Tab-separated table of C-alpha atoms and ligand atoms in Angstrom:
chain	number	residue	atom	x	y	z
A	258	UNK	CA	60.560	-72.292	131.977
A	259	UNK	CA	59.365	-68.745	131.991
A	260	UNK	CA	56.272	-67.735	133.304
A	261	UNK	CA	54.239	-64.445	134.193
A	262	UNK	CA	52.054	-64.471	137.388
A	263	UNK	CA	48.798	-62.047	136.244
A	264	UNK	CA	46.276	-61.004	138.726
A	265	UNK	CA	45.059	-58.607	141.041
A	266	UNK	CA	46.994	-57.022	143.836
A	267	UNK	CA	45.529	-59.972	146.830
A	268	UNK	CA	45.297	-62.594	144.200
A	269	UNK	CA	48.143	-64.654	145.576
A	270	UNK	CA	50.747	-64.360	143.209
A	271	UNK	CA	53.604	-63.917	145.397
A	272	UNK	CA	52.523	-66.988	147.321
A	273	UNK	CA	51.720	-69.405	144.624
A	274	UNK	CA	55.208	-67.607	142.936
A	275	UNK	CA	57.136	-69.046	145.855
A	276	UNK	CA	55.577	-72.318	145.950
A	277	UNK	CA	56.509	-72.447	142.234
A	278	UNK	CA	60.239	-71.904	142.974
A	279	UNK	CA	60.201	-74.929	145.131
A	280	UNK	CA	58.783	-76.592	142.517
A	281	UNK	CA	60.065	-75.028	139.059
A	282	UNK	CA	63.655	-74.434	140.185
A	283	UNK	CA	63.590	-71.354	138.524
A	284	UNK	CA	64.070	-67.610	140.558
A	285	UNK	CA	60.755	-65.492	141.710
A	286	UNK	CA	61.348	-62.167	140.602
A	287	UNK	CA	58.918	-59.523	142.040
A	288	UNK	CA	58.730	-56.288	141.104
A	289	UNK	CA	56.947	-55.163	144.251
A	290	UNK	CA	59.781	-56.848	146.676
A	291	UNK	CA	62.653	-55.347	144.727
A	292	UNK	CA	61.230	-51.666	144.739
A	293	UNK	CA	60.391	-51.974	148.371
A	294	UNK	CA	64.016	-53.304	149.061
A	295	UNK	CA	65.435	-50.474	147.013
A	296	UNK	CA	63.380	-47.709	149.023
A	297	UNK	CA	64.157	-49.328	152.576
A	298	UNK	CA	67.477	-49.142	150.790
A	299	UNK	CA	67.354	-45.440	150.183
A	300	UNK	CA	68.952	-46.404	146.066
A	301	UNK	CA	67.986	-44.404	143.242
A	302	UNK	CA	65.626	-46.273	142.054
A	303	UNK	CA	64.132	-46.283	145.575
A	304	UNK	CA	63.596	-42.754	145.509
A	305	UNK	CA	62.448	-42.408	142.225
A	306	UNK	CA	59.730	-45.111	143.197
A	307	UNK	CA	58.543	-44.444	146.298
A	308	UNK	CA	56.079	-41.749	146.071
A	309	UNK	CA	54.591	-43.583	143.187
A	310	UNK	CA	54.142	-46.931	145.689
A	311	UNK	CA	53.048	-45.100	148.653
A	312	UNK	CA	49.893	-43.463	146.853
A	313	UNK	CA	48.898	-46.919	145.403
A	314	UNK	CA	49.572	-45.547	141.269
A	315	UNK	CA	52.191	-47.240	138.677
A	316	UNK	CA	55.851	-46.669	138.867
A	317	UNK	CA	57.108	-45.221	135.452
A	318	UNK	CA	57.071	-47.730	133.036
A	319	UNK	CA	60.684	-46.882	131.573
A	320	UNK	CA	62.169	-47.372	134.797
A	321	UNK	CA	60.511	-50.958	135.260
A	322	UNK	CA	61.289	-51.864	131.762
A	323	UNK	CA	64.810	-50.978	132.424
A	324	UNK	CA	64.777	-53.131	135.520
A	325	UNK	CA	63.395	-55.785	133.871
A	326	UNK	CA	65.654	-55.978	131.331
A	327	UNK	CA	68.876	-56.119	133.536
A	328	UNK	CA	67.123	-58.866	135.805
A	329	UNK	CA	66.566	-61.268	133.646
A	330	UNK	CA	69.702	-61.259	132.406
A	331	UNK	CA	71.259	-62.052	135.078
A	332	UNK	CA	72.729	-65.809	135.554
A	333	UNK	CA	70.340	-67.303	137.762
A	334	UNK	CA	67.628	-66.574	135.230
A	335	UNK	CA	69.167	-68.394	132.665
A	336	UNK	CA	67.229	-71.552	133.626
A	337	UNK	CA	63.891	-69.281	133.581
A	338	UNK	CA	61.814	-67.258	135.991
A	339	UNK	CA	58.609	-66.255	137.430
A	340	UNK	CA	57.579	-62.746	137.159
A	341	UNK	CA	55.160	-61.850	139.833
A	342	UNK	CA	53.778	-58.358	139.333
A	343	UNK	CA	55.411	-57.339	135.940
A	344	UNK	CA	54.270	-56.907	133.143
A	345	UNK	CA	51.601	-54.497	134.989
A	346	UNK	CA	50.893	-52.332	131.136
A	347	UNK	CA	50.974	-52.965	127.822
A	348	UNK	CA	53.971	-50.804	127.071
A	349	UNK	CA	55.513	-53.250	130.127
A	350	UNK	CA	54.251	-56.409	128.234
A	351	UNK	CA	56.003	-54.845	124.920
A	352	UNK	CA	59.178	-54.154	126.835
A	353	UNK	CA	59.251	-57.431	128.018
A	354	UNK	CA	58.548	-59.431	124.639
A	355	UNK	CA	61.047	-57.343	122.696
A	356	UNK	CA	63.545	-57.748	125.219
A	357	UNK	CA	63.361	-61.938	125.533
A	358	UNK	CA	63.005	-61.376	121.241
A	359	UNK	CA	66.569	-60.352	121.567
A	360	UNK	CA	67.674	-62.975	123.273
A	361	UNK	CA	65.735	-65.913	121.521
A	362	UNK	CA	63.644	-66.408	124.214
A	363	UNK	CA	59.999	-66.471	124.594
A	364	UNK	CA	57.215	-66.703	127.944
A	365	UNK	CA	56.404	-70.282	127.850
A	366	UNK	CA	53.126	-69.636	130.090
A	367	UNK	CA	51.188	-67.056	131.317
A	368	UNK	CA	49.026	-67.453	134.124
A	369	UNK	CA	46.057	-65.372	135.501
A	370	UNK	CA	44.702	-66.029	139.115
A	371	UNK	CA	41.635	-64.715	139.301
A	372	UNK	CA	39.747	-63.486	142.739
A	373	UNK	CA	36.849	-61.375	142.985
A	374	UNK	CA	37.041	-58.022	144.309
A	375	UNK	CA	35.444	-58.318	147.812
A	376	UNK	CA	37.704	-61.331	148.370
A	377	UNK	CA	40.301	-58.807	147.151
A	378	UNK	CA	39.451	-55.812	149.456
A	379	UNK	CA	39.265	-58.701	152.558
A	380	UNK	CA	42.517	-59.663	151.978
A	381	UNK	CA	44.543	-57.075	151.378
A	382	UNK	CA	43.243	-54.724	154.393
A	383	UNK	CA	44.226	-58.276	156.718
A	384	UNK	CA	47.356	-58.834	155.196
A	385	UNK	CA	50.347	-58.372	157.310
A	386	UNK	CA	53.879	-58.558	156.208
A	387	UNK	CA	57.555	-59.047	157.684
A	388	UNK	CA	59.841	-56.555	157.592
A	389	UNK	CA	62.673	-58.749	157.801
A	390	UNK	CA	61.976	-61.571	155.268
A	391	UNK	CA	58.512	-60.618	153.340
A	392	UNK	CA	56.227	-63.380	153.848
A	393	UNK	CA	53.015	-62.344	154.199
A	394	UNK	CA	50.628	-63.721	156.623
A	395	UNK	CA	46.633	-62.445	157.489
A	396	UNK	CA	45.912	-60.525	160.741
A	397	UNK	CA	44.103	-64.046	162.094
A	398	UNK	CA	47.556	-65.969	161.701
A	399	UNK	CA	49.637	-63.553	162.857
A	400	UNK	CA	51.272	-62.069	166.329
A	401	UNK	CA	53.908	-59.426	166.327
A	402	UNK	CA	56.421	-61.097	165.075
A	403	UNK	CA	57.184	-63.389	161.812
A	404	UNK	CA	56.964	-67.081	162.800
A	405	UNK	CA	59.716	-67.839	159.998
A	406	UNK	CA	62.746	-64.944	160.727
A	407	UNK	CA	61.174	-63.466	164.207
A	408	UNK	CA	60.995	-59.975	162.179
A	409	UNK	CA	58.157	-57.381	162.879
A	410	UNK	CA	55.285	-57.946	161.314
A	411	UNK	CA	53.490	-55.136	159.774
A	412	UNK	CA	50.884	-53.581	158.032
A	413	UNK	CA	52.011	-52.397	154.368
A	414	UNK	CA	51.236	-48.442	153.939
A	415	UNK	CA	49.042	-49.209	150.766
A	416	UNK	CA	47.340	-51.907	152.418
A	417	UNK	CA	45.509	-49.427	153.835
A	418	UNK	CA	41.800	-49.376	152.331
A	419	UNK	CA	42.072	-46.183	150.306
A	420	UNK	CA	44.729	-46.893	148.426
A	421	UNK	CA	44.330	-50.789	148.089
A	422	UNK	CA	41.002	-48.713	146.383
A	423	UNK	CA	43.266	-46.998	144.229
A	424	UNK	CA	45.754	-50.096	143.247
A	425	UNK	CA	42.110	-51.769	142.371
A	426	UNK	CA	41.284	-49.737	140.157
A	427	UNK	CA	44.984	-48.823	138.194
A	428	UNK	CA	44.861	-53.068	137.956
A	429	UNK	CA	41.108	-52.883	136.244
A	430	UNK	CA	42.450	-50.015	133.927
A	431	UNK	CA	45.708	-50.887	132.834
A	432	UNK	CA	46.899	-54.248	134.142
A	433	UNK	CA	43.576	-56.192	133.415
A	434	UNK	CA	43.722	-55.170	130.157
A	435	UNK	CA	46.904	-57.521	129.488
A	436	UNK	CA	44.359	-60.748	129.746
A	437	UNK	CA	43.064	-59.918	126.470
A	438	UNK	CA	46.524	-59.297	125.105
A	439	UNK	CA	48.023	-62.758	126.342
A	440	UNK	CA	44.404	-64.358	125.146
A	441	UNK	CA	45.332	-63.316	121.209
A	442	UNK	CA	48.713	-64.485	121.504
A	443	UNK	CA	47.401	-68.143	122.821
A	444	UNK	CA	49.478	-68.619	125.982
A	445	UNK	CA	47.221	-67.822	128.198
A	446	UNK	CA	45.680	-70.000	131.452
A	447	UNK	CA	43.045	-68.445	133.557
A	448	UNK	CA	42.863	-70.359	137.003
A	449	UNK	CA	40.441	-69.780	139.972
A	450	UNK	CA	42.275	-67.927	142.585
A	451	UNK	CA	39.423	-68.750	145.149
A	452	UNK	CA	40.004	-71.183	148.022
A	453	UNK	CA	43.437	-72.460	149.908
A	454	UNK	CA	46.974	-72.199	148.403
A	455	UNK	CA	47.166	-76.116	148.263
A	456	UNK	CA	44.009	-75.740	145.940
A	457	UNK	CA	44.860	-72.876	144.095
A	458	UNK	CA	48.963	-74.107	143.406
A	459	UNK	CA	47.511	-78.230	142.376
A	460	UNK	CA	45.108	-76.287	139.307
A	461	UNK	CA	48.470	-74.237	138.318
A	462	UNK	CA	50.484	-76.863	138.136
A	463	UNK	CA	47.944	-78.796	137.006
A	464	UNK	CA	47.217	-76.503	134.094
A	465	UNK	CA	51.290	-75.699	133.361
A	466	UNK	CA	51.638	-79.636	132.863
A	467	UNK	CA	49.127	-79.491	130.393
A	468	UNK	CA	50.981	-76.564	128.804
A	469	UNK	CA	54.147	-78.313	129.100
A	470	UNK	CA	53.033	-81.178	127.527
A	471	UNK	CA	51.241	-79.990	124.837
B	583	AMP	P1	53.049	-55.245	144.550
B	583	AMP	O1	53.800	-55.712	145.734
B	583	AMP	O2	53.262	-56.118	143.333
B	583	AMP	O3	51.573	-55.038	144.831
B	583	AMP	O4	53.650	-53.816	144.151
B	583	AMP	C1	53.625	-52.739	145.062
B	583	AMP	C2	53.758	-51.425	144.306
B	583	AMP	O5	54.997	-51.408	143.582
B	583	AMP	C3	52.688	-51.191	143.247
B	583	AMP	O6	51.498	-50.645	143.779
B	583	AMP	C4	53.415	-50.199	142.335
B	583	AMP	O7	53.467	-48.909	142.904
B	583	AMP	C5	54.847	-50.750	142.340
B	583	AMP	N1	55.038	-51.743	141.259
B	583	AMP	C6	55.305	-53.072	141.392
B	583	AMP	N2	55.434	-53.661	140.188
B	583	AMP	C7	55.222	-52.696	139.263
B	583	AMP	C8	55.204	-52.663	137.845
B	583	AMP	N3	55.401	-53.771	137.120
B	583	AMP	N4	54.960	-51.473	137.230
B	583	AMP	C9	54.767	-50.348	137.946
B	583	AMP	N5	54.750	-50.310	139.277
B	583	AMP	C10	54.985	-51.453	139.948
């Protein structure tokens, strides 16, 4: 099963992406988590991408293609996978379609959690994140240290409210865009992002059954 998480930076996708894993079997792969391994990392690709992630804009999108392409090739994704974060442009979205064209595959689902932008805002300037394993918690829930892996907990340089500003606006103008393009192609399910992960993860997989079945 492949799917493609869609939705604002805050929506949730990275924790209704892990509660799909549990569920799916499949790997979560997040585009956000592997860039800001590969800059704590000090790689190439962490230095190409890190001045690009600290002021809240796109990396390029012939490096993320690229990274993309080598990912899901790899064995574990053989089963399928959950992208959470990519495709973030339409040249991404391209990218990814001719690359699973290659490989006779196609995205069985794609699914948009949608949140409105106060919400958004709210969340993202409370969210606090472990260094050590990546969960993310909100400042209410959380002390100094991660209650899963006893890492330090902090708070994510574009959390910060100007550029979670900036990130809202690059998703309005290039990654909202992709709705529209999923809508045409008929794969697409738009779920209400609002309310508790329980609620939020029983109308996905409510909805993907329905897909699935269908
Ligand atoms: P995220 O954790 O998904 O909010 O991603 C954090 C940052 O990583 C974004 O603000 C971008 O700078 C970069 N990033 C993650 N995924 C992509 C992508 N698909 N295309 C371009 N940049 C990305």
């Amino acid at each position: 099963m492949r799917i493609i998480l869609l939705g604002a930076p805050g929506a949730g996708k990275g924790t209704q992406a892990k509660l799909l894993v549990e569920d799916l079997k499949v790997p979560q792969i997040s585009t956000g988590d592997i860039l800001r391994q590969a800059v704590k990392s000090e790689t190439a690709l962490g230095k190409e991408a890190k001045a690009y992630m600290e002021r809240g804009a796109l990396v390029p999108d012939g490096l993320m293609i690229r990274l993309i392409e080598g990912r899901i090739q790899e064995p574990d994704c053989a089963p399928g996978f959950i992208l959470d974060g990519f495709p973030r442009t339409a040249a991404q979205a391209d990218g990814l379609e001719r690359a699973l064209e290659e490989r006779h595959q196609a995205i069985d689902a794609i699914v948009s959690v949608e949140v409105n932008e106060a919400e958004l805002l709210g969340r993202l300037s409370a969210r606090r994140t472990c260094r050590g394993c990546g969960e993310t918690f909100t400042r209410k829930q959380a002390s100094d240290s991660c209650p899963k892996c006893g890492g330090e907990l902090y708070q994510r340089e574009d959390d910060q409210e100007e550029t979670i500003r900036r990130r809202l606006k690059v998703y309005r103008e290039q990654t909202q865009p992709l709705i529209d393009y999923y809508q045409k192609r008929g794969k697409l399910m738009r779920v209400d992002g609002m309310g508790t992960v329980a609620e939020v993860f029983s109308r996905i997989r409510s909805q993907l059954r329905g897909t699935l079945a269908s």
